[in-house]
Amino acid sequence: MRSFWGLMRAYWFSERWKEAWTLTLIIALLTALSSKAGVWFAEASGELVNSIAFFHDAANTTPLRSLLTNAGILVLLVVLKDAGFTGIRTLVSTTLHRKWRGWLDSRFNEALLDANHTHFHAQHGSSGSAAPDNIDQRIQESIKDMTGGAIGLAMGVLAVATSLYFVGQKLLENSAEVQGLEFLGSYGSAVLAFLAVATYVPLNTWIAVKLGKLLERLNVRMQQAEGSYRGELTTFLRRSFHVAASQGEDVQRSMHSQRYVDIDRTWARLNIVNTSYNSFELIYNFIGARIVAYGPGLVPFIHNGFDLKGYITGSEMVNSLIGQCSWFIHVMPAIAALRANSQRVTELANAIENVQHPQEFYRQTGHSDFRYASQNPVFGLTIQKLELAHQGEDATPFLSAANLRFRRGEWTFLKGESGCGKTSLIKAINGLWPYGRGTIVFPEGVRSFYAAQEVKLQQVSLKQLVCLPGSEHDHSDTQVASALHRAGLGDFIEHMAEESREGKIWDQVLSGGQKQKLVVARILLQQPGLLFLDEATGALDPDGKIAFHQAIKDNCPDVTVISVMHEAVPPRSLSGAEFYHSVVSIADGVATKKPLVPSLPRELTTILAQPTPVEDKWLRFSRRLKQR
């Protein structure tokens, strides 16, 4: 789906191809019937005009009856064509639109939300292209408008083909000789009609294409401007409290005004081009329906090659043919919108594809050479020759760590000035830092859990929130209730199944401290073996921080904890005992690890300084191999 045509045909060659082709064939059949009904309509129009023209003719013995009958037939054909064939086709086409959009939406969501963290990597640009802006708009609006526009255009193309067949066939049947073109025989009037259509429509289509390209560029620009403005509004509403607390309304208002200026300017230009196009289309329709359609049959009509009925019928069919062949002109604004939307969707598809191998992607704009491996869980987590840098081939590493080892059950506190790279270090360990090099060896089979400093809660039930990143079906209500109780959120147990309380989602119901207690509940439920705390206690008071750590200490006895906090000194338990065993200090761009002396008990210091029995066996085994 990285090209326009690949995007257009993907659904029809997917696992749901039967659904796609069935709906498409029904639409094709109804379009053909509608085109055939157009021929019947032209013939009925000729009959009606003929009955009006000869209403007072002496040979017409039942003028009123003929007039009413022909008018009734015409009305029935209109109902059959517009309410029957066209109406049912609209229902089927909108169903196809809904199905196709749903399939594309699911594909993009699966691609973005895969184990590769594609949604995260796709927001970083490469040397060849910028990161796609407003991904939410591309998935929500661009896919919807693109699929709807493509179906409408496809139906237009099919209508042109079927009309050319049915109307052209009828024009040839009713054709007459034209004076001066006798060498064409009885096909003279039909040839004149085809020449008029073939000359008039392509010339004006060329004009429409020129205007359409301008519309396409303006449509893309309008979508970008609208997306940026909406994104800023969404961000503002999420940080509404901070804006109010800092009295930053004036600054925020200025930002909104700046975003809207771009919308207003682009909209003004788009209105001018749209108005010009509408005027062009109105003039084109009038000339086509009143001059070009009636011109070819006028010559044989003057020379008695046609009677009035034949002239009207033929002219109406030429008018119908012009209308169908003018499909490209009528839908040029829609084509411009389709191309604009498809461009934004294919750009997103390309961005997703480009980051399937993150390190190769990041190497385009800097150094990215991280190696991730696993080892016996008894050895814990090991980091070797780690260097972190920013984007750029010549970027100097801002953080380095020669050799860090975190043993099973060890709690480590990351310490350093603000901006020194504490959070970057744990991001890199978890594969979420793009630039740098080094080796990270995880304990094999150990589940890790990353508790970030900013918690975003979806509009789901409380039980689903506690069960993240797993499913609510992975844990019983009793297990979830127990986790909530131990985390200090027992008051909410009876509301586990609810997605909201008093009309508010849980993100609005829970305070900052309660959200971080919810993180504790998730940790207690998931029982990770490796836990990363990225300022996860920032919203808690001193007692809350102690309770946070104590709950983990009491319920996850073998967990390895690596924690980033604002505090210079990590919290202790109520009895004064240390939660943390060691500290990683970051100073002058270098991370070094040492035991948390002087509070660490001598016995534990000795144990941490010595290899475990298993490690000792491995060391002795390695020495024997070297001796051999």
Short mmCIF file of N, CA, C and O in Angstrom, two decimals, residues 147-246:
data_model
loop_
_atom_site.label_atom_id
_atom_site.label_comp_id
_atom_site.label_asym_id
_atom_site.label_seq_id
_atom_site.Cartn_x
_atom_site.Cartn_y
_atom_site.Cartn_z
N THR A 147 -11.40 6.69 0.40
CA THR A 147 -12.18 5.52 -0.01
C THR A 147 -13.51 5.94 -0.64
O THR A 147 -13.93 5.39 -1.65
N GLY A 148 -14.16 6.93 -0.02
CA GLY A 148 -15.42 7.41 -0.59
C GLY A 148 -15.22 8.02 -1.95
O GLY A 148 -15.98 7.76 -2.90
N GLY A 149 -14.16 8.83 -2.11
CA GLY A 149 -13.89 9.46 -3.40
C GLY A 149 -13.54 8.45 -4.46
O GLY A 149 -13.97 8.55 -5.61
N ALA A 150 -12.76 7.44 -4.11
CA ALA A 150 -12.35 6.42 -5.08
C ALA A 150 -13.55 5.63 -5.59
O ALA A 150 -13.65 5.35 -6.80
N ILE A 151 -14.46 5.28 -4.70
CA ILE A 151 -15.66 4.54 -5.13
C ILE A 151 -16.51 5.39 -6.06
O ILE A 151 -17.00 4.92 -7.10
N GLY A 152 -16.70 6.66 -5.71
CA GLY A 152 -17.48 7.55 -6.56
C GLY A 152 -16.86 7.71 -7.94
O GLY A 152 -17.57 7.68 -8.96
N LEU A 153 -15.55 7.85 -8.00
CA LEU A 153 -14.88 8.00 -9.28
C LEU A 153 -14.95 6.72 -10.11
O LEU A 153 -15.12 6.76 -11.33
N ALA A 154 -14.80 5.60 -9.45
CA ALA A 154 -14.88 4.32 -10.16
C ALA A 154 -16.27 4.12 -10.76
O ALA A 154 -16.41 3.65 -11.90
N MET A 155 -17.30 4.49 -10.01
CA MET A 155 -18.66 4.39 -10.55
C MET A 155 -18.83 5.33 -11.74
O MET A 155 -19.54 5.01 -12.71
N GLY A 156 -18.18 6.50 -11.70
CA GLY A 156 -18.25 7.42 -12.82
C GLY A 156 -17.62 6.85 -14.07
O GLY A 156 -18.16 6.96 -15.18
N VAL A 157 -16.45 6.23 -13.92
CA VAL A 157 -15.78 5.60 -15.07
C VAL A 157 -16.65 4.50 -15.66
O VAL A 157 -16.80 4.38 -16.89
N LEU A 158 -17.24 3.69 -14.79
CA LEU A 158 -18.10 2.61 -15.26
C LEU A 158 -19.33 3.16 -15.97
O LEU A 158 -19.78 2.61 -17.00
N ALA A 159 -19.88 4.26 -15.46
CA ALA A 159 -21.04 4.87 -16.09
C ALA A 159 -20.69 5.39 -17.48
O ALA A 159 -21.49 5.29 -18.42
N VAL A 160 -19.48 5.95 -17.64
CA VAL A 160 -19.04 6.41 -18.96
C VAL A 160 -18.98 5.23 -19.93
O VAL A 160 -19.47 5.31 -21.07
N ALA A 161 -18.39 4.13 -19.49
CA ALA A 161 -18.23 2.96 -20.36
C ALA A 161 -19.58 2.39 -20.78
O ALA A 161 -19.82 2.11 -21.97
N THR A 162 -20.48 2.22 -19.83
CA THR A 162 -21.79 1.64 -20.16
C THR A 162 -22.62 2.59 -21.00
O THR A 162 -23.36 2.16 -21.89
N SER A 163 -22.50 3.89 -20.74
CA SER A 163 -23.25 4.87 -21.55
C SER A 163 -22.75 4.90 -22.98
O SER A 163 -23.53 4.99 -23.93
N LEU A 164 -21.43 4.85 -23.13
CA LEU A 164 -20.88 4.80 -24.48
C LEU A 164 -21.42 3.60 -25.25
O LEU A 164 -21.72 3.70 -26.46
N TYR A 165 -21.57 2.51 -24.57
CA TYR A 165 -22.07 1.30 -25.23
C TYR A 165 -23.55 1.42 -25.58
O TYR A 165 -23.95 1.28 -26.74
N PHE A 166 -24.39 1.72 -24.58
CA PHE A 166 -25.83 1.74 -24.80
C PHE A 166 -26.27 2.93 -25.64
O PHE A 166 -27.05 2.80 -26.60
N VAL A 167 -25.79 4.12 -25.29
CA VAL A 167 -26.19 5.32 -26.03
C VAL A 167 -25.60 5.30 -27.43
O VAL A 167 -26.27 5.65 -28.41
N GLY A 168 -24.30 4.92 -27.53
CA GLY A 168 -23.69 4.85 -28.85
C GLY A 168 -24.41 3.88 -29.76
O GLY A 168 -24.61 4.15 -30.96
N GLN A 169 -24.81 2.75 -29.21
CA GLN A 169 -25.54 1.75 -29.99
C GLN A 169 -26.85 2.33 -30.51
O GLN A 169 -27.22 2.14 -31.67
N LYS A 170 -27.55 3.07 -29.66
CA LYS A 170 -28.85 3.64 -30.05
C LYS A 170 -28.67 4.76 -31.07
O LYS A 170 -29.48 4.91 -32.01
N LEU A 171 -27.61 5.56 -30.90
CA LEU A 171 -27.35 6.62 -31.88
C LEU A 171 -27.08 6.04 -33.26
O LEU A 171 -27.52 6.58 -34.29
N LEU A 172 -26.35 4.93 -33.32
CA LEU A 172 -26.07 4.29 -34.60
C LEU A 172 -27.34 3.72 -35.22
O LEU A 172 -27.55 3.79 -36.44
N GLU A 173 -28.21 3.16 -34.36
CA GLU A 173 -29.48 2.61 -34.86
C GLU A 173 -30.36 3.70 -35.47
O GLU A 173 -31.03 3.48 -36.48
N ASN A 174 -30.39 4.87 -34.85
CA ASN A 174 -31.29 5.95 -35.28
C ASN A 174 -30.60 6.96 -36.20
O ASN A 174 -31.15 8.02 -36.48
N SER A 175 -29.37 6.66 -36.61
CA SER A 175 -28.62 7.61 -37.42
C SER A 175 -29.26 7.78 -38.80
O SER A 175 -29.96 6.89 -39.31
N ALA A 176 -29.00 8.96 -39.40
CA ALA A 176 -29.54 9.27 -40.73
C ALA A 176 -28.44 9.89 -41.58
O ALA A 176 -27.42 10.38 -41.08
N GLU A 177 -28.69 9.89 -42.89
CA GLU A 177 -27.73 10.47 -43.83
C GLU A 177 -27.70 11.99 -43.67
O GLU A 177 -28.74 12.62 -43.43
N VAL A 178 -26.52 12.58 -43.82
CA VAL A 178 -26.34 14.02 -43.70
C VAL A 178 -25.87 14.56 -45.04
O VAL A 178 -24.93 14.02 -45.64
N GLN A 179 -26.54 15.63 -45.47
CA GLN A 179 -26.18 16.24 -46.75
C GLN A 179 -24.75 16.78 -46.68
O GLN A 179 -24.40 17.50 -45.76
N GLY A 180 -23.98 16.43 -47.66
CA GLY A 180 -22.58 16.82 -47.69
C GLY A 180 -21.67 15.74 -47.14
O GLY A 180 -20.45 15.77 -47.35
N LEU A 181 -22.26 14.78 -46.42
CA LEU A 181 -21.48 13.66 -45.88
C LEU A 181 -22.08 12.33 -46.36
O LEU A 181 -22.18 11.36 -45.62
N GLU A 182 -22.50 12.35 -47.61
CA GLU A 182 -23.18 11.16 -48.14
C GLU A 182 -22.28 9.93 -48.13
O GLU A 182 -22.76 8.80 -48.06
N PHE A 183 -20.97 10.15 -48.19
CA PHE A 183 -20.05 9.01 -48.21
C PHE A 183 -20.09 8.20 -46.91
O PHE A 183 -19.65 7.06 -46.87
N LEU A 184 -20.67 8.80 -45.86
CA LEU A 184 -20.82 8.08 -44.59
C LEU A 184 -22.09 7.25 -44.55
O LEU A 184 -22.31 6.48 -43.61
N GLY A 185 -22.91 7.41 -45.55
CA GLY A 185 -24.16 6.67 -45.61
C GLY A 185 -25.11 7.08 -44.49
O GLY A 185 -25.18 8.26 -44.10
N SER A 186 -25.80 6.10 -43.96
CA SER A 186 -26.79 6.39 -42.91
C SER A 186 -26.16 6.69 -41.56
O SER A 186 -26.87 7.02 -40.61
N TYR A 187 -24.84 6.57 -41.44
CA TYR A 187 -24.17 6.85 -40.17
C TYR A 187 -23.73 8.30 -40.03
O TYR A 187 -23.01 8.66 -39.10
N GLY A 188 -24.14 9.15 -40.94
CA GLY A 188 -23.70 10.54 -40.95
C GLY A 188 -24.01 11.29 -39.67
O GLY A 188 -23.14 11.93 -39.08
N SER A 189 -25.27 11.25 -39.22
CA SER A 189 -25.64 12.01 -38.01
C SER A 189 -24.95 11.46 -36.77
O SER A 189 -24.56 12.22 -35.87
N ALA A 190 -24.76 10.14 -36.72
CA ALA A 190 -24.08 9.54 -35.56
C ALA A 190 -22.62 9.98 -35.52
O ALA A 190 -22.08 10.30 -34.46
N VAL A 191 -21.98 10.02 -36.72
CA VAL A 191 -20.58 10.45 -36.77
C VAL A 191 -20.46 11.90 -36.33
O VAL A 191 -19.53 12.27 -35.58
N LEU A 192 -21.39 12.76 -36.77
CA LEU A 192 -21.38 14.16 -36.35
C LEU A 192 -21.51 14.27 -34.83
O LEU A 192 -20.83 15.08 -34.18
N ALA A 193 -22.40 13.47 -34.27
CA ALA A 193 -22.60 13.50 -32.81
C ALA A 193 -21.34 13.07 -32.08
O ALA A 193 -20.91 13.73 -31.11
N PHE A 194 -20.71 11.98 -32.54
CA PHE A 194 -19.50 11.50 -31.88
C PHE A 194 -18.36 12.52 -32.01
O PHE A 194 -17.58 12.73 -31.08
N LEU A 195 -18.26 13.18 -33.20
CA LEU A 195 -17.22 14.19 -33.39
C LEU A 195 -17.43 15.38 -32.47
O LEU A 195 -16.48 15.94 -31.92
N ALA A 196 -18.70 15.79 -32.31
CA ALA A 196 -19.00 16.93 -31.43
C ALA A 196 -18.60 16.60 -29.99
O ALA A 196 -17.97 17.43 -29.31
N VAL A 197 -18.94 15.40 -29.54
CA VAL A 197 -18.59 15.00 -28.18
C VAL A 197 -17.07 14.86 -28.03
O VAL A 197 -16.48 15.33 -27.05
N ALA A 198 -16.43 14.24 -29.06
CA ALA A 198 -14.99 13.99 -28.99
C ALA A 198 -14.18 15.28 -29.05
O ALA A 198 -13.03 15.31 -28.60
N THR A 199 -14.75 16.33 -29.61
CA THR A 199 -14.04 17.61 -29.67
C THR A 199 -14.31 18.45 -28.43
O THR A 199 -13.39 19.02 -27.82
N TYR A 200 -15.57 18.52 -28.06
CA TYR A 200 -15.97 19.43 -26.97
C TYR A 200 -15.47 18.94 -25.60
O TYR A 200 -14.92 19.71 -24.81
N VAL A 201 -15.65 17.66 -25.32
CA VAL A 201 -15.33 17.14 -23.99
C VAL A 201 -13.82 17.14 -23.70
O VAL A 201 -13.38 17.66 -22.67
N PRO A 202 -12.96 16.60 -24.59
CA PRO A 202 -11.52 16.59 -24.27
C PRO A 202 -10.92 17.98 -24.09
O PRO A 202 -10.06 18.19 -23.23
N LEU A 203 -11.35 18.96 -24.95
CA LEU A 203 -10.81 20.31 -24.84
C LEU A 203 -11.10 20.89 -23.46
O LEU A 203 -10.22 21.46 -22.79
N ASN A 204 -12.31 20.73 -23.00
CA ASN A 204 -12.68 21.26 -21.69
C ASN A 204 -12.11 20.41 -20.55
O ASN A 204 -11.89 20.93 -19.46
N THR A 205 -11.88 19.14 -20.82
CA THR A 205 -11.24 18.30 -19.81
C THR A 205 -9.82 18.78 -19.54
O THR A 205 -9.35 18.78 -18.41
N TRP A 206 -9.12 19.20 -20.58
CA TRP A 206 -7.76 19.73 -20.43
C TRP A 206 -7.77 20.96 -19.52
O TRP A 206 -6.92 21.10 -18.64
N ILE A 207 -8.75 21.84 -19.72
CA ILE A 207 -8.88 23.01 -18.84
C ILE A 207 -9.15 22.57 -17.41
O ILE A 207 -8.58 23.10 -16.45
N ALA A 208 -10.03 21.57 -17.26
CA ALA A 208 -10.37 21.08 -15.92
C ALA A 208 -9.16 20.48 -15.22
O ALA A 208 -8.99 20.64 -14.01
N VAL A 209 -8.29 19.78 -15.97
CA VAL A 209 -7.10 19.18 -15.37
C VAL A 209 -6.18 20.26 -14.82
O VAL A 209 -5.62 20.12 -13.72
N LYS A 210 -6.01 21.34 -15.58
CA LYS A 210 -5.16 22.43 -15.11
C LYS A 210 -5.68 23.02 -13.81
O LYS A 210 -4.92 23.27 -12.86
N LEU A 211 -6.98 23.26 -13.77
CA LEU A 211 -7.57 23.79 -12.53
C LEU A 211 -7.53 22.75 -11.41
O LEU A 211 -7.34 23.08 -10.25
N GLY A 212 -7.67 21.47 -11.79
CA GLY A 212 -7.67 20.40 -10.80
C GLY A 212 -6.34 20.26 -10.08
O GLY A 212 -6.29 19.98 -8.89
N LYS A 213 -5.22 20.45 -10.80
CA LYS A 213 -3.91 20.36 -10.16
C LYS A 213 -3.74 21.44 -9.11
O LYS A 213 -3.16 21.21 -8.04
N LEU A 214 -4.25 22.64 -9.42
CA LEU A 214 -4.20 23.71 -8.44
C LEU A 214 -5.07 23.38 -7.22
O LEU A 214 -4.68 23.61 -6.07
N LEU A 215 -6.25 22.79 -7.49
CA LEU A 215 -7.13 22.37 -6.39
C LEU A 215 -6.47 21.31 -5.53
O LEU A 215 -6.60 21.31 -4.30
N GLU A 216 -5.75 20.37 -6.16
CA GLU A 216 -5.09 19.30 -5.41
C GLU A 216 -4.06 19.87 -4.44
O GLU A 216 -4.00 19.50 -3.27
N ARG A 217 -3.22 20.80 -4.93
CA ARG A 217 -2.20 21.39 -4.06
C ARG A 217 -2.83 22.15 -2.90
O ARG A 217 -2.36 22.06 -1.76
N LEU A 218 -3.89 22.87 -3.20
CA LEU A 218 -4.55 23.63 -2.14
C LEU A 218 -5.26 22.70 -1.15
O LEU A 218 -5.32 22.99 0.05
N ASN A 219 -5.79 21.58 -1.63
CA ASN A 219 -6.43 20.62 -0.74
C ASN A 219 -5.43 20.01 0.23
O ASN A 219 -5.71 19.83 1.42
N VAL A 220 -4.24 19.65 -0.28
CA VAL A 220 -3.20 19.10 0.59
C VAL A 220 -2.81 20.13 1.64
O VAL A 220 -2.70 19.83 2.84
N ARG A 221 -2.61 21.37 1.19
CA ARG A 221 -2.22 22.43 2.12
C ARG A 221 -3.31 22.68 3.16
O ARG A 221 -3.03 22.91 4.34
N MET A 222 -4.57 22.61 2.73
CA MET A 222 -5.69 22.83 3.65
C MET A 222 -5.75 21.73 4.70
O MET A 222 -5.98 21.99 5.89
N GLN A 223 -5.54 20.50 4.28
CA GLN A 223 -5.55 19.39 5.24
C GLN A 223 -4.43 19.54 6.26
O GLN A 223 -4.62 19.28 7.45
N GLN A 224 -3.26 19.94 5.80
CA GLN A 224 -2.14 20.13 6.73
C GLN A 224 -2.45 21.24 7.74
O GLN A 224 -2.19 21.10 8.94
N ALA A 225 -3.01 22.35 7.24
CA ALA A 225 -3.32 23.48 8.12
C ALA A 225 -4.41 23.10 9.12
O ALA A 225 -4.32 23.41 10.31
N GLU A 226 -5.45 22.42 8.65
CA GLU A 226 -6.54 22.00 9.55
C GLU A 226 -6.03 21.02 10.59
O GLU A 226 -6.39 21.08 11.76
N GLY A 227 -5.17 20.08 10.15
CA GLY A 227 -4.63 19.09 11.08
C GLY A 227 -3.77 19.73 12.16
O GLY A 227 -3.85 19.36 13.33
N SER A 228 -2.94 20.71 11.76
CA SER A 228 -2.08 21.38 12.75
C SER A 228 -2.91 22.16 13.76
O SER A 228 -2.62 22.16 14.96
N TYR A 229 -3.94 22.81 13.27
CA TYR A 229 -4.80 23.60 14.17
C TYR A 229 -5.54 22.68 15.15
O TYR A 229 -5.61 22.94 16.35
N ARG A 230 -6.09 21.59 14.62
CA ARG A 230 -6.80 20.66 15.49
C ARG A 230 -5.85 20.00 16.49
O ARG A 230 -6.20 19.81 17.66
N GLY A 231 -4.63 19.68 16.04
CA GLY A 231 -3.66 19.10 16.96
C GLY A 231 -3.31 20.03 18.10
O GLY A 231 -3.18 19.62 19.25
N GLU A 232 -3.18 21.32 17.78
CA GLU A 232 -2.87 22.30 18.82
C GLU A 232 -4.03 22.44 19.81
O GLU A 232 -3.83 22.54 21.02
N LEU A 233 -5.26 22.40 19.30
CA LEU A 233 -6.43 22.46 20.18
C LEU A 233 -6.49 21.24 21.10
O LEU A 233 -6.78 21.36 22.30
N THR A 234 -6.20 20.08 20.55
CA THR A 234 -6.21 18.86 21.36
C THR A 234 -5.16 18.91 22.45
O THR A 234 -5.42 18.57 23.61
N THR A 235 -3.96 19.36 22.08
CA THR A 235 -2.89 19.48 23.07
C THR A 235 -3.24 20.49 24.15
O THR A 235 -3.00 20.27 25.34
N PHE A 236 -3.84 21.59 23.74
CA PHE A 236 -4.23 22.62 24.70
C PHE A 236 -5.25 22.08 25.72
O PHE A 236 -5.12 22.32 26.94
N LEU A 237 -6.24 21.34 25.26
CA LEU A 237 -7.25 20.82 26.17
C LEU A 237 -6.65 19.82 27.15
O LEU A 237 -7.10 19.72 28.30
N ARG A 238 -5.62 19.10 26.73
CA ARG A 238 -4.97 18.14 27.63
C ARG A 238 -4.16 18.85 28.72
O ARG A 238 -3.97 18.32 29.79
N ARG A 239 -3.65 20.03 28.38
CA ARG A 239 -2.87 20.76 29.36
C ARG A 239 -3.63 21.98 29.88
O ARG A 239 -3.04 22.98 30.26
N SER A 240 -4.95 21.89 29.84
CA SER A 240 -5.80 23.02 30.21
C SER A 240 -5.49 23.54 31.61
O SER A 240 -5.43 24.75 31.86
N PHE A 241 -5.28 22.62 32.57
CA PHE A 241 -4.99 23.02 33.94
C PHE A 241 -3.71 23.85 34.01
O PHE A 241 -3.65 24.88 34.69
N HIS A 242 -2.69 23.40 33.31
CA HIS A 242 -1.40 24.10 33.36
C HIS A 242 -1.51 25.49 32.74
O HIS A 242 -0.88 26.44 33.22
N VAL A 243 -2.31 25.62 31.68
CA VAL A 243 -2.52 26.94 31.08
C VAL A 243 -3.23 27.86 32.06
O VAL A 243 -2.86 29.03 32.22
N ALA A 244 -4.25 27.29 32.75
CA ALA A 244 -4.99 28.10 33.72
C ALA A 244 -4.10 28.49 34.90
O ALA A 244 -4.12 29.64 35.36
N ALA A 245 -3.32 27.54 35.39
CA ALA A 245 -2.48 27.80 36.55
C ALA A 245 -1.42 28.85 36.26
O ALA A 245 -1.06 29.66 37.13
N SER A 246 -0.89 28.85 35.04
CA SER A 246 0.16 29.81 34.69
C SER A 246 -0.40 31.08 34.06
O SER A 246 0.36 31.95 33.64
#
